[in-house]
Tab-separated table of N, CA and C in Angstrom:
chain	number	residue	atom	x	y	z
A	1	MET	N	181.393	212.208	198.510
A	1	MET	CA	180.012	212.145	198.045
A	1	MET	C	179.174	211.498	199.160
A	2	SER	N	178.035	212.093	199.465
A	2	SER	CA	177.166	211.561	200.517
A	2	SER	C	176.260	210.474	199.967
A	3	LEU	N	175.600	209.766	200.871
A	3	LEU	CA	174.610	208.777	200.453
A	3	LEU	C	173.437	209.452	199.740
A	4	VAL	N	173.198	210.707	200.062
A	4	VAL	CA	172.118	211.460	199.416
A	4	VAL	C	172.452	211.753	197.965
A	5	SER	N	173.671	212.205	197.717
A	5	SER	CA	174.036	212.603	196.358
A	5	SER	C	174.689	211.493	195.537
A	6	GLU	N	174.881	210.342	196.146
A	6	GLU	CA	175.518	209.223	195.449
A	6	GLU	C	174.772	208.865	194.164
A	7	ILE	N	173.463	208.850	194.230
A	7	ILE	CA	172.644	208.626	193.038
A	7	ILE	C	172.251	210.000	192.510
A	8	PRO	N	172.569	210.298	191.274
A	8	PRO	CA	172.290	211.630	190.739
A	8	PRO	C	170.785	211.954	190.754
A	9	THR	N	170.484	213.223	190.924
A	9	THR	CA	169.091	213.661	190.900
A	9	THR	C	168.547	213.574	189.480
A	10	ALA	N	167.244	213.444	189.409
A	10	ALA	CA	166.580	213.457	188.106
A	10	ALA	C	166.634	214.868	187.535
A	11	HIS	N	166.514	214.955	186.257
A	11	HIS	CA	166.467	216.261	185.594
A	11	HIS	C	165.263	217.038	186.142
A	12	PRO	N	165.398	218.346	186.354
A	12	PRO	CA	164.286	219.126	186.907
A	12	PRO	C	162.954	218.954	186.167
A	13	SER	N	162.996	218.788	184.854
A	13	SER	CA	161.745	218.609	184.123
A	13	SER	C	161.080	217.283	184.482
A	14	LEU	N	161.895	216.250	184.751
A	14	LEU	CA	161.349	214.965	185.180
A	14	LEU	C	160.793	215.043	186.594
A	15	VAL	N	161.449	215.818	187.444
A	15	VAL	CA	160.949	216.023	188.808
A	15	VAL	C	159.579	216.698	188.757
A	16	ALA	N	159.475	217.748	187.957
A	16	ALA	CA	158.198	218.459	187.835
A	16	ALA	C	157.109	217.539	187.292
A	17	GLU	N	157.433	216.750	186.289
A	17	GLU	CA	156.464	215.825	185.699
A	17	GLU	C	156.013	214.785	186.724
A	18	HIS	N	156.958	214.233	187.459
A	18	HIS	CA	156.650	213.215	188.468
A	18	HIS	C	155.686	213.746	189.524
A	19	TYR	N	155.990	214.926	190.075
A	19	TYR	CA	155.150	215.450	191.162
A	19	TYR	C	153.820	215.998	190.665
A	20	ALA	N	153.781	216.466	189.446
A	20	ALA	CA	152.491	216.867	188.875
A	20	ALA	C	151.575	215.651	188.749
A	21	LYS	N	152.144	214.545	188.303
A	21	LYS	CA	151.357	213.308	188.199
A	21	LYS	C	150.922	212.835	189.578
A	22	ARG	N	151.836	212.844	190.523
A	22	ARG	CA	151.534	212.371	191.878
A	22	ARG	C	150.396	213.168	192.501
A	23	LEU	N	150.421	214.480	192.339
A	23	LEU	CA	149.367	215.316	192.917
A	23	LEU	C	148.026	215.112	192.220
A	24	GLY	N	148.030	214.500	191.052
A	24	GLY	CA	146.788	214.137	190.391
A	24	GLY	C	146.118	212.938	191.040
A	25	PHE	N	146.886	212.216	191.867
A	25	PHE	CA	146.384	211.014	192.529
A	25	PHE	C	146.076	211.220	194.005
A	26	GLU	N	146.654	212.255	194.601
A	26	GLU	CA	146.504	212.408	196.043
A	26	GLU	C	146.359	213.859	196.473
A	27	THR	N	145.820	213.996	197.672
A	27	THR	CA	145.719	215.276	198.356
A	27	THR	C	146.137	215.019	199.791
A	28	ASP	N	146.118	216.038	200.635
A	28	ASP	CA	146.492	215.792	202.017
A	28	ASP	C	145.447	216.355	202.972
A	29	CYS	N	145.632	216.043	204.242
A	29	CYS	CA	144.676	216.445	205.269
A	29	CYS	C	144.515	217.959	205.323
A	30	SER	N	145.606	218.676	205.192
A	30	SER	CA	145.566	220.131	205.265
A	30	SER	C	144.718	220.729	204.142
A	31	ASP	N	144.902	220.241	202.928
A	31	ASP	CA	144.121	220.773	201.802
A	31	ASP	C	142.639	220.435	201.943
A	32	VAL	N	142.344	219.233	202.425
A	32	VAL	CA	140.943	218.856	202.639
A	32	VAL	C	140.338	219.734	203.731
A	33	TYR	N	141.052	219.903	204.834
A	33	TYR	CA	140.558	220.730	205.942
A	33	TYR	C	140.338	222.181	205.495
A	34	GLN	N	141.308	222.750	204.797
A	34	GLN	CA	141.174	224.140	204.333
A	34	GLN	C	139.991	224.287	203.387
A	35	SER	N	139.790	223.323	202.507
A	35	SER	CA	138.654	223.373	201.582
A	35	SER	C	137.339	223.312	202.344
A	36	MET	N	137.282	222.447	203.343
A	36	MET	CA	136.055	222.288	204.110
A	36	MET	C	135.751	223.514	204.956
A	37	THR	N	136.762	224.092	205.587
A	37	THR	CA	136.515	225.252	206.453
A	37	THR	C	136.254	226.524	205.651
A	38	SER	N	136.715	226.578	204.422
A	38	SER	CA	136.457	227.753	203.580
A	38	SER	C	135.118	227.640	202.856
A	39	GLY	N	134.484	226.465	202.943
A	39	GLY	CA	133.218	226.248	202.249
A	39	GLY	C	133.394	225.950	200.777
A	40	ASN	N	134.610	225.711	200.356
A	40	ASN	CA	134.900	225.426	198.953
A	40	ASN	C	135.069	223.918	198.757
A	41	VAL	N	133.987	223.184	199.001
A	41	VAL	CA	134.033	221.727	198.923
A	41	VAL	C	133.467	221.291	197.577
A	42	ASP	N	134.348	220.872	196.687
A	42	ASP	CA	133.940	220.415	195.359
A	42	ASP	C	134.249	218.929	195.190
A	43	PHE	N	134.136	218.202	196.296
A	43	PHE	CA	134.426	216.776	196.324
A	43	PHE	C	133.530	216.113	197.362
A	44	VAL	N	133.439	214.788	197.267
A	44	VAL	CA	132.735	213.983	198.260
A	44	VAL	C	133.799	213.240	199.048
A	45	LEU	N	133.779	213.401	200.359
A	45	LEU	CA	134.759	212.768	201.229
A	45	LEU	C	134.222	211.420	201.689
A	46	LEU	N	134.940	210.352	201.339
A	46	LEU	CA	134.518	209.000	201.683
A	46	LEU	C	135.480	208.366	202.685
A	47	ASP	N	134.927	207.946	203.804
A	47	ASP	CA	135.658	207.164	204.790
A	47	ASP	C	135.478	205.707	204.381
A	48	VAL	N	136.549	205.041	203.996
A	48	VAL	CA	136.441	203.695	203.450
A	48	VAL	C	136.721	202.609	204.495
A	49	ARG	N	136.779	203.004	205.768
A	49	ARG	CA	136.945	202.025	206.839
A	49	ARG	C	135.601	201.350	207.119
A	50	GLY	N	135.609	200.360	207.968
A	50	GLY	CA	134.385	199.665	208.336
A	50	GLY	C	133.460	200.535	209.168
A	51	PRO	N	132.185	200.171	209.222
A	51	PRO	CA	131.188	200.961	209.959
A	51	PRO	C	131.511	201.165	211.437
A	52	ALA	N	132.074	200.167	212.116
A	52	ALA	CA	132.377	200.314	213.541
A	52	ALA	C	133.436	201.393	213.768
A	53	LEU	N	134.469	201.403	212.952
A	53	LEU	CA	135.499	202.439	213.077
A	53	LEU	C	134.942	203.811	212.735
A	54	PHE	N	134.065	203.854	211.732
A	54	PHE	CA	133.422	205.127	211.372
A	54	PHE	C	132.600	205.648	212.543
A	55	GLN	N	131.829	204.781	213.187
A	55	GLN	CA	131.005	205.192	214.322
A	55	GLN	C	131.861	205.693	215.483
A	56	ALA	N	133.022	205.086	215.681
A	56	ALA	CA	133.909	205.481	216.775
A	56	ALA	C	134.450	206.891	216.568
A	57	GLN	N	134.821	207.208	215.330
A	57	GLN	CA	135.277	208.557	214.988
A	57	GLN	C	135.478	208.662	213.484
A	58	HIS	N	135.167	209.831	212.962
A	58	HIS	CA	135.338	210.087	211.536
A	58	HIS	C	135.473	211.586	211.307
A	59	ILE	N	135.869	211.928	210.105
A	59	ILE	CA	136.012	213.336	209.735
A	59	ILE	C	134.614	213.918	209.500
A	60	PRO	N	134.330	215.083	210.086
A	60	PRO	CA	133.009	215.692	209.882
A	60	PRO	C	132.690	215.844	208.394
A	61	GLY	N	131.488	215.449	208.029
A	61	GLY	CA	131.049	215.557	206.641
A	61	GLY	C	131.362	214.347	205.782
A	62	ALA	N	132.147	213.411	206.323
A	62	ALA	CA	132.506	212.214	205.555
A	62	ALA	C	131.320	211.252	205.481
A	63	ILE	N	131.299	210.484	204.418
A	63	ILE	CA	130.318	209.425	204.217
A	63	ILE	C	131.052	208.099	204.344
A	64	ASN	N	130.490	207.172	205.109
A	64	ASN	CA	131.123	205.870	205.262
A	64	ASN	C	130.741	204.974	204.089
A	65	LEU	N	131.745	204.586	203.316
A	65	LEU	CA	131.511	203.701	202.175
A	65	LEU	C	132.756	202.842	201.955
A	66	PRO	N	132.824	201.679	202.624
A	66	PRO	CA	133.965	200.787	202.415
A	66	PRO	C	134.086	200.385	200.943
A	67	HIS	N	135.319	200.141	200.504
A	67	HIS	CA	135.562	199.871	199.084
A	67	HIS	C	134.744	198.694	198.569
A	68	GLY	N	134.478	197.710	199.391
A	68	GLY	CA	133.694	196.561	198.960
A	68	GLY	C	132.243	196.891	198.638
A	69	LYS	N	131.773	198.038	199.117
A	69	LYS	CA	130.393	198.480	198.872
A	69	LYS	C	130.289	199.434	197.684
A	70	MET	N	131.424	199.717	197.050
A	70	MET	CA	131.450	200.641	195.918
A	70	MET	C	131.079	199.896	194.643
A	71	THR	N	129.810	199.847	194.377
A	71	THR	CA	129.316	199.178	193.183
A	71	THR	C	128.869	200.226	192.166
A	72	ALA	N	128.705	199.812	190.933
A	72	ALA	CA	128.227	200.734	189.898
A	72	ALA	C	126.877	201.309	190.312
A	73	ARG	N	126.017	200.487	190.884
A	73	ARG	CA	124.693	200.957	191.309
A	73	ARG	C	124.815	202.025	192.406
A	74	LYS	N	125.656	201.762	193.412
A	74	LYS	CA	125.818	202.711	194.509
A	74	LYS	C	126.452	204.012	194.023
A	75	MET	N	127.464	203.919	193.180
A	75	MET	CA	128.176	205.114	192.735
A	75	MET	C	127.338	205.944	191.768
A	76	ALA	N	126.281	205.351	191.215
A	76	ALA	CA	125.373	206.100	190.338
A	76	ALA	C	124.566	207.134	191.114
A	77	ASP	N	124.655	207.102	192.452
A	77	ASP	CA	123.985	208.115	193.281
A	77	ASP	C	124.589	209.503	193.081
A	78	TRP	N	125.803	209.572	192.513
A	78	TRP	CA	126.487	210.841	192.302
A	78	TRP	C	126.680	211.084	190.806
A	79	PRO	N	126.720	212.351	190.394
A	79	PRO	CA	126.990	212.656	188.982
A	79	PRO	C	128.336	212.068	188.538
A	80	ASN	N	128.447	211.782	187.255
A	80	ASN	CA	129.652	211.147	186.719
A	80	ASN	C	130.925	211.940	186.942
A	81	ASP	N	130.831	213.264	187.009
A	81	ASP	CA	132.040	214.076	187.150
A	81	ASP	C	132.412	214.368	188.606
A	82	THR	N	131.762	213.704	189.556
A	82	THR	CA	132.050	213.906	190.975
A	82	THR	C	133.488	213.501	191.285
A	83	LEU	N	134.157	214.330	192.063
A	83	LEU	CA	135.486	214.003	192.570
A	83	LEU	C	135.313	213.399	193.961
A	84	PHE	N	135.842	212.205	194.152
A	84	PHE	CA	135.814	211.551	195.447
A	84	PHE	C	137.189	211.647	196.082
A	85	VAL	N	137.210	211.982	197.379
A	85	VAL	CA	138.431	211.937	198.172
A	85	VAL	C	138.223	210.828	199.184
A	86	VAL	N	139.129	209.860	199.185
A	86	VAL	CA	138.986	208.700	200.056
A	86	VAL	C	140.061	208.713	201.135
A	87	TYR	N	139.667	208.247	202.330
A	87	TYR	CA	140.639	208.090	203.400
A	87	TYR	C	140.322	206.833	204.199
A	88	CYS	N	141.356	206.307	204.849
A	88	CYS	CA	141.177	205.154	205.730
A	88	CYS	C	141.904	205.449	207.036
A	89	ALA	N	142.471	204.426	207.668
A	89	ALA	CA	143.077	204.595	208.986
A	89	ALA	C	144.341	205.446	208.951
A	90	GLY	N	145.167	205.280	207.952
A	90	GLY	CA	146.414	206.037	207.901
A	90	GLY	C	147.413	205.369	206.991
A	91	PRO	N	148.672	205.744	207.122
A	91	PRO	CA	149.706	205.246	206.214
A	91	PRO	C	149.900	203.739	206.257
A	92	HIS	N	149.477	203.110	207.338
A	92	HIS	CA	149.636	201.665	207.482
A	92	HIS	C	148.482	200.880	206.867
A	93	CYS	N	147.554	201.563	206.227
A	93	CYS	CA	146.333	200.941	205.702
A	93	CYS	C	146.284	201.115	204.182
A	94	ASN	N	145.913	200.050	203.463
A	94	ASN	CA	145.807	200.172	202.009
A	94	ASN	C	144.354	200.269	201.547
A	95	GLY	N	143.445	200.572	202.466
A	95	GLY	CA	142.039	200.716	202.105
A	95	GLY	C	141.808	201.802	201.072
A	96	THR	N	142.575	202.887	201.156
A	96	THR	CA	142.405	203.953	200.166
A	96	THR	C	142.854	203.504	198.786
A	97	ASP	N	143.904	202.693	198.733
A	97	ASP	CA	144.361	202.181	197.441
A	97	ASP	C	143.297	201.288	196.819
A	98	LYS	N	142.691	200.435	197.638
A	98	LYS	CA	141.635	199.558	197.138
A	98	LYS	C	140.421	200.370	196.689
A	99	ALA	N	140.081	201.406	197.460
A	99	ALA	CA	138.947	202.256	197.086
A	99	ALA	C	139.236	203.030	195.806
A	100	ALA	N	140.441	203.578	195.683
A	100	ALA	CA	140.806	204.321	194.480
A	100	ALA	C	140.789	203.405	193.259
A	101	LEU	N	141.299	202.199	193.433
A	101	LEU	CA	141.264	201.229	192.341
A	101	LEU	C	139.820	200.943	191.933
A	102	ARG	N	138.973	200.709	192.908
A	102	ARG	CA	137.566	200.401	192.622
A	102	ARG	C	136.895	201.582	191.915
A	103	LEU	N	137.095	202.787	192.430
A	103	LEU	CA	136.467	203.962	191.821
A	103	LEU	C	136.998	204.214	190.416
A	104	GLY	N	138.301	204.077	190.238
A	104	GLY	CA	138.879	204.245	188.902
A	104	GLY	C	138.325	203.233	187.916
A	105	THR	N	138.178	202.000	188.377
A	105	THR	CA	137.615	200.944	187.533
A	105	THR	C	136.179	201.271	187.138
A	106	LEU	N	135.472	201.951	188.040
A	106	LEU	CA	134.086	202.349	187.760
A	106	LEU	C	134.002	203.652	186.965
A	107	GLY	N	135.157	204.196	186.576
A	107	GLY	CA	135.181	205.414	185.768
A	107	GLY	C	134.993	206.686	186.565
A	108	LYS	N	135.274	206.639	187.863
A	108	LYS	CA	135.086	207.798	188.739
A	108	LYS	C	136.400	208.521	188.989
A	109	ARG	N	136.296	209.822	189.222
A	109	ARG	CA	137.459	210.642	189.572
A	109	ARG	C	137.728	210.469	191.065
A	110	VAL	N	139.002	210.286	191.427
A	110	VAL	CA	139.319	210.016	192.831
A	110	VAL	C	140.713	210.505	193.179
A	111	LYS	N	140.839	210.963	194.425
A	111	LYS	CA	142.136	211.265	195.019
A	111	LYS	C	142.173	210.621	196.397
A	112	VAL	N	143.338	210.159	196.783
A	112	VAL	CA	143.567	209.596	198.103
A	112	VAL	C	144.018	210.723	199.028
A	113	MET	N	143.421	210.783	200.230
A	113	MET	CA	143.891	211.733	201.234
A	113	MET	C	144.998	211.043	202.030
A	114	ILE	N	146.245	211.425	201.715
A	114	ILE	CA	147.374	210.792	202.394
A	114	ILE	C	147.327	211.142	203.887
A	115	GLY	N	147.747	210.195	204.686
A	115	GLY	CA	147.724	210.378	206.140
A	115	GLY	C	146.516	209.749	206.791
A	116	GLY	N	145.397	209.708	206.061
A	116	GLY	CA	144.174	209.129	206.605
A	116	GLY	C	143.706	209.841	207.858
A	117	ILE	N	142.889	209.138	208.625
A	117	ILE	CA	142.341	209.745	209.839
A	117	ILE	C	143.444	209.980	210.871
A	118	THR	N	144.507	209.176	210.820
A	118	THR	CA	145.642	209.378	211.725
A	118	THR	C	146.292	210.729	211.453
A	119	GLY	N	146.542	211.017	210.174
A	119	GLY	CA	147.124	212.309	209.809
A	119	GLY	C	146.204	213.461	210.147
A	120	TRP	N	144.904	213.252	209.933
A	120	TRP	CA	143.902	214.273	210.260
A	120	TRP	C	143.974	214.623	211.749
A	121	ALA	N	143.979	213.600	212.592
A	121	ALA	CA	144.039	213.814	214.040
A	121	ALA	C	145.381	214.418	214.449
A	122	ASP	N	146.468	213.961	213.834
A	122	ASP	CA	147.796	214.500	214.152
A	122	ASP	C	147.869	216.000	213.897
A	123	GLU	N	147.107	216.475	212.920
A	123	GLU	CA	147.106	217.908	212.616
A	123	GLU	C	146.147	218.689	213.517
A	124	GLY	N	145.476	217.990	214.430
A	124	GLY	CA	144.588	218.670	215.377
A	124	GLY	C	143.235	219.023	214.818
A	125	ASN	N	142.863	218.417	213.697
A	125	ASN	CA	141.574	218.711	213.076
A	125	ASN	C	140.461	217.981	213.827
A	126	PRO	N	139.246	218.511	213.793
A	126	PRO	CA	138.150	217.917	214.560
A	126	PRO	C	137.679	216.581	214.009
A	127	LEU	N	137.123	215.780	214.896
A	127	LEU	CA	136.537	214.493	214.543
A	127	LEU	C	135.122	214.436	215.087
A	128	ASP	N	134.267	213.711	214.394
A	128	ASP	CA	132.905	213.452	214.845
A	128	ASP	C	132.822	212.026	215.353
A	129	VAL	N	131.841	211.782	216.201
A	129	VAL	CA	131.574	210.454	216.729
A	129	VAL	C	130.127	210.098	216.385
A	130	GLY	N	129.900	208.822	216.096
A	130	GLY	CA	128.540	208.367	215.843
A	130	GLY	C	128.176	208.365	214.384
């Protein structure tokens, strides 16, 4: 028995349930890029890093809004059913988790873009400056 199979796999129905739930919380750079390039953007892309990092480089079309600035007053700028996609520096950063927590607490729909700007750049997608 290998180290992989030493612990039995979950029942297929549990696997399906787990990943269906997970995909309700996150998206990835590829799906965001494909949506943006096809013109099928039904979400607001939020860069939750600080303003200096945003100015240095960010995903085209993103709005800079660090999680600490996500107040009920600020989020009222968008309709209640708006889907927000949040990203930060990358897998080593928990800014997206803090932003998702804040948005969820405010009753907003949110998904985390896994990989962050690091994953975006790794996939060769364009970045804006300024």
